[in-house]
Backbone as numpy.savetxt, mean C-alpha at the origin, in Angstrom:
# Nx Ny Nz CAx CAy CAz Cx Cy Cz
-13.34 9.19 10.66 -12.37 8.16 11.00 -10.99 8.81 10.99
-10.26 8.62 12.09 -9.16 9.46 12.26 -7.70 7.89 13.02
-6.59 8.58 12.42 -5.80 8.15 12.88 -4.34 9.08 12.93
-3.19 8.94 13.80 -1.89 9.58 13.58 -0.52 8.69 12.85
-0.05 8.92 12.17 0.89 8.27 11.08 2.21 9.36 11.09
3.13 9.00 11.35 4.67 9.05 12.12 5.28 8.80 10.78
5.79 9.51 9.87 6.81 8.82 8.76 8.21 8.96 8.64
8.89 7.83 9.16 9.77 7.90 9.35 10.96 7.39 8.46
10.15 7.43 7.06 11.01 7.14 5.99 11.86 8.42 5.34
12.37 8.39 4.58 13.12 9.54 3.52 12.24 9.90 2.54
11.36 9.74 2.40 10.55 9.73 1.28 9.00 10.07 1.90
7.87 10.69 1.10 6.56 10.67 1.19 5.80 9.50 1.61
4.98 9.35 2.16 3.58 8.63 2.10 2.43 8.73 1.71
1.80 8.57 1.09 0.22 8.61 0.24 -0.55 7.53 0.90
-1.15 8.22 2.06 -2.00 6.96 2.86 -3.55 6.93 2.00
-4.27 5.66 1.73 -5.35 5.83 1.61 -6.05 4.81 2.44
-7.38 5.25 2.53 -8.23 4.36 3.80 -9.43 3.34 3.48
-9.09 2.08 3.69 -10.10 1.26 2.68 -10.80 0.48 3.75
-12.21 0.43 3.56 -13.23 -0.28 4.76 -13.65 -1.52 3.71
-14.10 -3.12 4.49 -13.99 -4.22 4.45 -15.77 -3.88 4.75
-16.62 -3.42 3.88 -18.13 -3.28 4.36 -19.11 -4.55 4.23
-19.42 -5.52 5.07 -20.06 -6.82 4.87 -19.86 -7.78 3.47
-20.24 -7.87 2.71 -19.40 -8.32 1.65 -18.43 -7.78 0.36
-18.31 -6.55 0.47 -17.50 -5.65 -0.40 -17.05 -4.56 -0.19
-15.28 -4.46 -1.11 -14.80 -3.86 -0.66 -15.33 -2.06 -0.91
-14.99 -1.18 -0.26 -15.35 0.40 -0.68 -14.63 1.22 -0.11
-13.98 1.84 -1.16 -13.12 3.32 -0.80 -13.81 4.17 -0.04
-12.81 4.97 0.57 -13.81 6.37 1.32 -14.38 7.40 0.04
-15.41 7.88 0.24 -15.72 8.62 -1.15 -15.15 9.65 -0.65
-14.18 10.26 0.16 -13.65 11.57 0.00 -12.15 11.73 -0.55
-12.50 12.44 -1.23 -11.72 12.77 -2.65 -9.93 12.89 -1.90
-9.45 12.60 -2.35 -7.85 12.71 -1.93 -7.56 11.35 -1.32
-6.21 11.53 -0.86 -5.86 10.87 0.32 -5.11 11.91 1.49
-3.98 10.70 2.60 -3.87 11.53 3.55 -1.89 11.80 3.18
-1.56 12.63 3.06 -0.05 12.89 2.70 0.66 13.11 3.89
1.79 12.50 3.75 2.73 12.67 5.32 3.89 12.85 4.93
4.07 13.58 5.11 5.74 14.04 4.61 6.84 13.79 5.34
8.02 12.99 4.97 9.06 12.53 5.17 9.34 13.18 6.49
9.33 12.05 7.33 10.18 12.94 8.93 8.88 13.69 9.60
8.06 13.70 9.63 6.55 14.31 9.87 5.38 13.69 10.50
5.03 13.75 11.40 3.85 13.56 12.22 2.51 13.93 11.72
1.03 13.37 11.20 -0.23 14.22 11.14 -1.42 13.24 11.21
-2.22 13.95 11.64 -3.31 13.29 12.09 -4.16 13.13 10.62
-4.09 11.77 9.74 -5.42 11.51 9.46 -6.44 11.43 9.33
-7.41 12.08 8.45 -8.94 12.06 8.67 -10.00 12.11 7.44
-10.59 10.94 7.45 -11.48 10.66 6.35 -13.19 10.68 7.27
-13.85 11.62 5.90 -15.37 11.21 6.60 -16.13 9.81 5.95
-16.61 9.50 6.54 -17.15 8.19 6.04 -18.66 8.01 6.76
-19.36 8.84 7.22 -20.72 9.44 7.12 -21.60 8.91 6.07
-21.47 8.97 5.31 -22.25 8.42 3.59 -21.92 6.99 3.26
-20.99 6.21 4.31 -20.45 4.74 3.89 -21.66 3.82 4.04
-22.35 3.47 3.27 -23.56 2.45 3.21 -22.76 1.26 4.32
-23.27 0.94 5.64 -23.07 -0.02 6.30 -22.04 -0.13 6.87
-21.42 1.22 7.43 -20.34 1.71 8.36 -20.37 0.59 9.16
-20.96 0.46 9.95 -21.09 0.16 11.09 -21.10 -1.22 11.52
-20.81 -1.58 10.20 -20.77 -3.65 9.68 -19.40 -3.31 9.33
-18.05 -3.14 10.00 -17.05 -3.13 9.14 -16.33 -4.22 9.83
-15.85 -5.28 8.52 -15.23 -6.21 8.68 -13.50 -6.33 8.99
-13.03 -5.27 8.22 -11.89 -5.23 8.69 -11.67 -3.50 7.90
-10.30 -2.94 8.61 -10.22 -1.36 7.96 -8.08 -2.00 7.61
-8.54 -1.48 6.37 -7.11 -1.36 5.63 -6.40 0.08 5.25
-5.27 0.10 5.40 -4.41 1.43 5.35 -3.48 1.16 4.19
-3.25 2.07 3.00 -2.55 1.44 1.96 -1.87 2.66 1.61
-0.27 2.35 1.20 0.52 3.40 1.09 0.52 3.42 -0.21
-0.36 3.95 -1.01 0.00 4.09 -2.62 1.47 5.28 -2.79
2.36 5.63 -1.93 3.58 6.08 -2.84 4.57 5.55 -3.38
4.50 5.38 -4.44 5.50 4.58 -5.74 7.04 4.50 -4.90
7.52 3.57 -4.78 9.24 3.30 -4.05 9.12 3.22 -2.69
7.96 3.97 -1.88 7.82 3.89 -0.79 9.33 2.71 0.13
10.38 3.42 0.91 10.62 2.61 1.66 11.11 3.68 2.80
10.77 2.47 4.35 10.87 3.45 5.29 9.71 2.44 6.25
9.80 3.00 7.29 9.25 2.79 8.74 7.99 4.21 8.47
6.62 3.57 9.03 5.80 4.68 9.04 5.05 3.61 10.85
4.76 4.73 11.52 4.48 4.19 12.92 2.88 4.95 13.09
1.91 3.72 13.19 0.51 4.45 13.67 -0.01 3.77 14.91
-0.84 5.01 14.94 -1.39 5.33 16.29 -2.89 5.97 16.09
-3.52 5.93 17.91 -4.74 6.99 18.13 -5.58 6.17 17.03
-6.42 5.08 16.75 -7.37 4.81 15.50 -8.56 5.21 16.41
-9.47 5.91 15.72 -10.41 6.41 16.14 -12.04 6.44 15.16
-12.77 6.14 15.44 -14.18 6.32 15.19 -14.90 7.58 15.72
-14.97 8.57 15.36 -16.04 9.48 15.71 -15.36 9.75 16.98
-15.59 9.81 18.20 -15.00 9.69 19.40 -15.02 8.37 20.28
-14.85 7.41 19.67 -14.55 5.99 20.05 -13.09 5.98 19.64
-12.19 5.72 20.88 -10.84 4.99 20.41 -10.68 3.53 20.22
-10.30 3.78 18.51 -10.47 1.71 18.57 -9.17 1.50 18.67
-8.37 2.03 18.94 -6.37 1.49 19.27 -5.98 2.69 19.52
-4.93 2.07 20.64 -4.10 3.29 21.19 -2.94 2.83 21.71
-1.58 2.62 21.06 -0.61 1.25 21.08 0.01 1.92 22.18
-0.04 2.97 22.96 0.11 3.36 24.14 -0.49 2.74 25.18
-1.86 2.36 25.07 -2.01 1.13 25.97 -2.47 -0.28 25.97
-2.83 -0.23 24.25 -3.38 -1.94 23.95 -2.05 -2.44 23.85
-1.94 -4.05 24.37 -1.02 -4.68 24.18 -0.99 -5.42 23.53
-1.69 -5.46 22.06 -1.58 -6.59 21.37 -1.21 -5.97 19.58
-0.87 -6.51 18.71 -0.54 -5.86 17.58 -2.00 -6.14 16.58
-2.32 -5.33 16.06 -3.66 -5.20 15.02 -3.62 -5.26 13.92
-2.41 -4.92 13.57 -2.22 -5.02 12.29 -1.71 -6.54 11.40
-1.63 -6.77 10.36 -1.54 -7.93 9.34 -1.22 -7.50 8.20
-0.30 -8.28 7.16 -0.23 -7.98 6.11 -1.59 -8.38 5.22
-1.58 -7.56 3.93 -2.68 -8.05 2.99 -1.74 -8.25 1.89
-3.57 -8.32 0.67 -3.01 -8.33 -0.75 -1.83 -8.74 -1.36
-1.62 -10.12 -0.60 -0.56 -11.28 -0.90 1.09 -10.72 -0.64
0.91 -10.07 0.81 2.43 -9.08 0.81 3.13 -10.19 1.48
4.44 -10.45 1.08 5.15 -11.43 1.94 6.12 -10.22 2.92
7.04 -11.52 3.96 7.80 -10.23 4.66 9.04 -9.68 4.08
9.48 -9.90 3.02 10.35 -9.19 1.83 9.51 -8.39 1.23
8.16 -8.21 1.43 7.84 -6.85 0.92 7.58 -6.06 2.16
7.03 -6.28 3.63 6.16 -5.73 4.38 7.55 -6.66 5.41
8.90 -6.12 5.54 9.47 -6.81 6.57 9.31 -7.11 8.17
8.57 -6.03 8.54 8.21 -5.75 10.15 6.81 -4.97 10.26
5.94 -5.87 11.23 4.60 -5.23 11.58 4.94 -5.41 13.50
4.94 -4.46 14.11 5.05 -4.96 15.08 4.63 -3.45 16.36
4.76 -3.52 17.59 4.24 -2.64 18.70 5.00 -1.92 18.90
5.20 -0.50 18.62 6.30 -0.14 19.77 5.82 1.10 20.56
6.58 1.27 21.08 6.38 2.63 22.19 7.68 3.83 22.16
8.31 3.86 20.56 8.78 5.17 20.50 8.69 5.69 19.19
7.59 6.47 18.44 7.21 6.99 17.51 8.55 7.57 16.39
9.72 7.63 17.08 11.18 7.83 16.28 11.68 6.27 15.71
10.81 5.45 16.42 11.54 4.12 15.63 11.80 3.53 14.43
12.86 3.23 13.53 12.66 2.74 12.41 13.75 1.18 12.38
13.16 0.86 11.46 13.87 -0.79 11.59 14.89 -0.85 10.42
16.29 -1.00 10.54 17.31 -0.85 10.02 16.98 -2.95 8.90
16.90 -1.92 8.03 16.69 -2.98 6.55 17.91 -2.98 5.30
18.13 -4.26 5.47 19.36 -4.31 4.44 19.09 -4.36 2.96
19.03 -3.53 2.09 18.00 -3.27 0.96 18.54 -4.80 -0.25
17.81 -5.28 -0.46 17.93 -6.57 -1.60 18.67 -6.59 -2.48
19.21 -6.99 -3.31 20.11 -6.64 -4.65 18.96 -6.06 -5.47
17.95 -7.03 -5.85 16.73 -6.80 -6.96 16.71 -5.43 -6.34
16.66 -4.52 -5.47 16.03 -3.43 -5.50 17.07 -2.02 -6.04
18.35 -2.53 -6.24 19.27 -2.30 -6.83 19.45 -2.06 -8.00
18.52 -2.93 -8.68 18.86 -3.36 -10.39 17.21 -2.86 -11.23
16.05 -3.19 -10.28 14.81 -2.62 -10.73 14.26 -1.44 -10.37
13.38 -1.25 -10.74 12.54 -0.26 -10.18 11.06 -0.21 -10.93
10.06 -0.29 -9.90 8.36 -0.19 -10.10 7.74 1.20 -9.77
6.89 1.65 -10.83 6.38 2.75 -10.64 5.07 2.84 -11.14
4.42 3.91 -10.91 3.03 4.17 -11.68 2.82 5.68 -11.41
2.78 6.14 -12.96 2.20 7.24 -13.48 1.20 7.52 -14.34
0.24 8.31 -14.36 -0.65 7.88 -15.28 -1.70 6.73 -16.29
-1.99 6.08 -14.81 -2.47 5.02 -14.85 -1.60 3.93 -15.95
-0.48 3.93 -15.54 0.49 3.32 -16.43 1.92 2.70 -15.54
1.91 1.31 -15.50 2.87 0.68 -15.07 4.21 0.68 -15.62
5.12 1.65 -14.87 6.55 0.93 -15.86 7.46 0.67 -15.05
8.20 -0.25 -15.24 9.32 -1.54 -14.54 10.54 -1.36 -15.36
11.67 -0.92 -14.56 12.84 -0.82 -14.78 13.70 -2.04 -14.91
14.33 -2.42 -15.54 15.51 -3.72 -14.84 16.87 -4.01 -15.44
17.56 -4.06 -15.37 18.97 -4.48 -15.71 18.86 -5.90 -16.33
18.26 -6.88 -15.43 18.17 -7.92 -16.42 17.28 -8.52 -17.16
17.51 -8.97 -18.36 16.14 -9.63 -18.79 16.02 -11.55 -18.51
14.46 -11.64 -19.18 14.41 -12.92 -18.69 12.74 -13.04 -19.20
11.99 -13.66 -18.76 10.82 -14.23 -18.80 9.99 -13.63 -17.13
9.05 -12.74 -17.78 8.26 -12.14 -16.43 6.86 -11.69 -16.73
6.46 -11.68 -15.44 4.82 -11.54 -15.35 4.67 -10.63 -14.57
3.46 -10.00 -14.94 2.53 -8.68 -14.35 1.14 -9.08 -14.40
0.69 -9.25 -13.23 -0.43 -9.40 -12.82 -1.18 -8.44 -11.79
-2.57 -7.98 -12.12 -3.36 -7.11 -11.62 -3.91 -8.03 -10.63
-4.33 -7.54 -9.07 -5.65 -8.13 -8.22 -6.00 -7.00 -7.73
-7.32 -7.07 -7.44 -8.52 -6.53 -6.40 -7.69 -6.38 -5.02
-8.64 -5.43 -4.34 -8.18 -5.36 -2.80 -8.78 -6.57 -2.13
-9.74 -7.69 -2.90 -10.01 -8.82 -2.41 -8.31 -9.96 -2.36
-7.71 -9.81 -3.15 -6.60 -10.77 -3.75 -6.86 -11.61 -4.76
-7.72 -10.98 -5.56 -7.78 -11.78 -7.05 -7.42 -11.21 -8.45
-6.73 -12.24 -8.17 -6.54 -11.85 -9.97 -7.72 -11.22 -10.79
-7.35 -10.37 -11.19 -8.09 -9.60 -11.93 -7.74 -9.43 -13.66
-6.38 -9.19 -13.91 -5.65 -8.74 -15.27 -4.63 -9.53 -15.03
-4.29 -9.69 -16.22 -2.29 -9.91 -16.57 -1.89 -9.40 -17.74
-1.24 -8.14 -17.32 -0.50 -7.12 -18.02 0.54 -7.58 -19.07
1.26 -8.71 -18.74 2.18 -9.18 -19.38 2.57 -10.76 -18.56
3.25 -11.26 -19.71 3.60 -12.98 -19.07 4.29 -13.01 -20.37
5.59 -13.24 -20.46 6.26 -13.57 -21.93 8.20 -12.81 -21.26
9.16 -13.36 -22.37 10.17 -13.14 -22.58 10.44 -11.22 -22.33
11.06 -10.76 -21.56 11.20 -9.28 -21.46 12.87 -8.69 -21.69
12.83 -8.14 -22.43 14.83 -7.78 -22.81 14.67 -6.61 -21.59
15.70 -6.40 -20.95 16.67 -5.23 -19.78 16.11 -3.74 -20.75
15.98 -3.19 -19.68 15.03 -2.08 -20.06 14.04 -1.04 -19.11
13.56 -0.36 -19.86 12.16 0.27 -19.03 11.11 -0.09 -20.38
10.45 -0.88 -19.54 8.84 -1.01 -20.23 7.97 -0.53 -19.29
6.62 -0.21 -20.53 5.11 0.68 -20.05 4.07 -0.33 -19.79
3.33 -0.78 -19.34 2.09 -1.07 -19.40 0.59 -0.18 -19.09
0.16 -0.47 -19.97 -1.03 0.61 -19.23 -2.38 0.18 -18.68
-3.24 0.77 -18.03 -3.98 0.16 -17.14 -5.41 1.06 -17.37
-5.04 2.42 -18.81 -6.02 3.09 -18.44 -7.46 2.44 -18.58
-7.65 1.22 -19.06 -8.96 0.93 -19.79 -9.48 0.17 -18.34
-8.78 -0.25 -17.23 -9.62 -0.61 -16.35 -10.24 -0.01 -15.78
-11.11 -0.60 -14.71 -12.40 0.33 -14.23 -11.51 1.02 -12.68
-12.27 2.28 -12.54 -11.51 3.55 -11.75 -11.50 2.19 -10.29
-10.33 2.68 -9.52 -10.40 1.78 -8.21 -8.68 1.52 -7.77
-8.87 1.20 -6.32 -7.53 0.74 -6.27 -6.70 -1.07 -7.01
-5.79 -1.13 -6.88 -5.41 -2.37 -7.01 -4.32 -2.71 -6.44
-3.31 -3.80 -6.47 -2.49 -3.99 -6.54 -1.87 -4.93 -7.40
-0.19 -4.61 -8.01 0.03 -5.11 -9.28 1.57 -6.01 -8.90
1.55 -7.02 -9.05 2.54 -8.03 -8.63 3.59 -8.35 -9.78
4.84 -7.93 -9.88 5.41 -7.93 -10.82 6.70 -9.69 -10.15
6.96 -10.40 -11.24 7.63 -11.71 -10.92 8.26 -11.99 -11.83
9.84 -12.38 -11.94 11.04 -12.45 -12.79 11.75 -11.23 -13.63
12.70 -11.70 -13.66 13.77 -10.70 -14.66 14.48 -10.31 -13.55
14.35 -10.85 -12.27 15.07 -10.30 -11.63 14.12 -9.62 -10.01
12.96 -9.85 -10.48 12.03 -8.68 -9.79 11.16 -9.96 -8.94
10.60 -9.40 -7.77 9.80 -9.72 -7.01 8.93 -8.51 -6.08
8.05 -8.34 -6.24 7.34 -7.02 -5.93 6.64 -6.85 -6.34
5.48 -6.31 -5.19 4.01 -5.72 -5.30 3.80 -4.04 -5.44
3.15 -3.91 -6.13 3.02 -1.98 -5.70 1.29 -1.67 -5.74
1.22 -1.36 -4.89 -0.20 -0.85 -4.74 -0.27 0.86 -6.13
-1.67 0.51 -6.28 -1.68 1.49 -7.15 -3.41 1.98 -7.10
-3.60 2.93 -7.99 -5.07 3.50 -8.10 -5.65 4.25 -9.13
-6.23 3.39 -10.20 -6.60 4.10 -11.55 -7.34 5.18 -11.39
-7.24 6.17 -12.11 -8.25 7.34 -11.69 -8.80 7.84 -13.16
């Protein structure tokens, strides 16, 4: 399974490739992901040969696990084996959708274009000013200037709640949460108040 990914942010991308297999979700079992380096063009490619029920795929998800990630990333060429399943050079319709409860203050623009240099001029939030979300070592920590009363909640690549990391009174700070005791997999972790609104995809290992 191959695709081309355009990054046209200042920063890295950590693409990983997640298939929707008849009723559950499953990572590619090949080890890594796909890295695109700031300002950089590369072709994508996961084998998925060994995927129990390839060929039943309900939907295919692309997930940028790099921590701060912001920026325009532009794809193209989606491919199966030598089947082209999109080629925004000549399908005219957009394929893509947000998931995993992203609103468009997180995921501002999904849309078609036809010049791989394009990026969409975003006026960055205050909150993104004052916080900051990260994950290292299977360990959540959230920056913020202000305090207040906030929640951290874990879901599945289904959109369910899974964990809640925290829900209670938080003083201005950097706090840790940790995540090592959950089971290996991706997630995503929804952080709400103190100032903060934001999802970050993440992946226990």
């Amino acid at each position: 399974f191959t695709w081309t990914a355009k990054n046209n942010g200042t920063t890295d991308a950590d693409l990983y490739l997640i298939f929707k297999l008849t009723n559950s979700w499953t990572w590619t079992e090949t080890e890594g992901s796909c890295s695109v380096p700031a300002g950089e063009k590369v072709t994508c490619s996961f084998d998925i040969s060994s995927l129990t029920d390839r060929n039943i795929t309900l939907s295919v998800t692309v997930a940028n696990y790099a921590a701060g990630y912001k920026g325009t990333i532009i794809y193209d060429d989606f491919a199966a084996g030598t089947d082209t399943l999109f080629n925004f050079n000549k399908d005219k319709y957009d394929a893509f959708s947000r998931g995993f409860n992203n609103t468009e203050a997180m995921i501002p623009e999904i849309k078609v274009v036809y010049n791989e240099d394009y990026t969409m001029a975003i006026k960055t939030p205050l909150v993104l000013n004052s916080s900051k979300i990260s994950f290292i070592d299977n360990r959540v920590m959230i920056s913020t200037k202000s305090s207040g009363k906030l929640s951290v909640d874990v879901f599945d690549l289904n959109g369910n709640r899974v964990a809640t990391l925290y829900n209670g009174s938080l003083s201005a700070g950097t706090h840790t949460f940790d995540m090592a005791k959950m089971p290996k997999g991706g997630y995503i972790v929804y952080v709400k108040g103190a100032g903060i609104s934001a999802t970050q995809p993440v992946k226990v290992r």
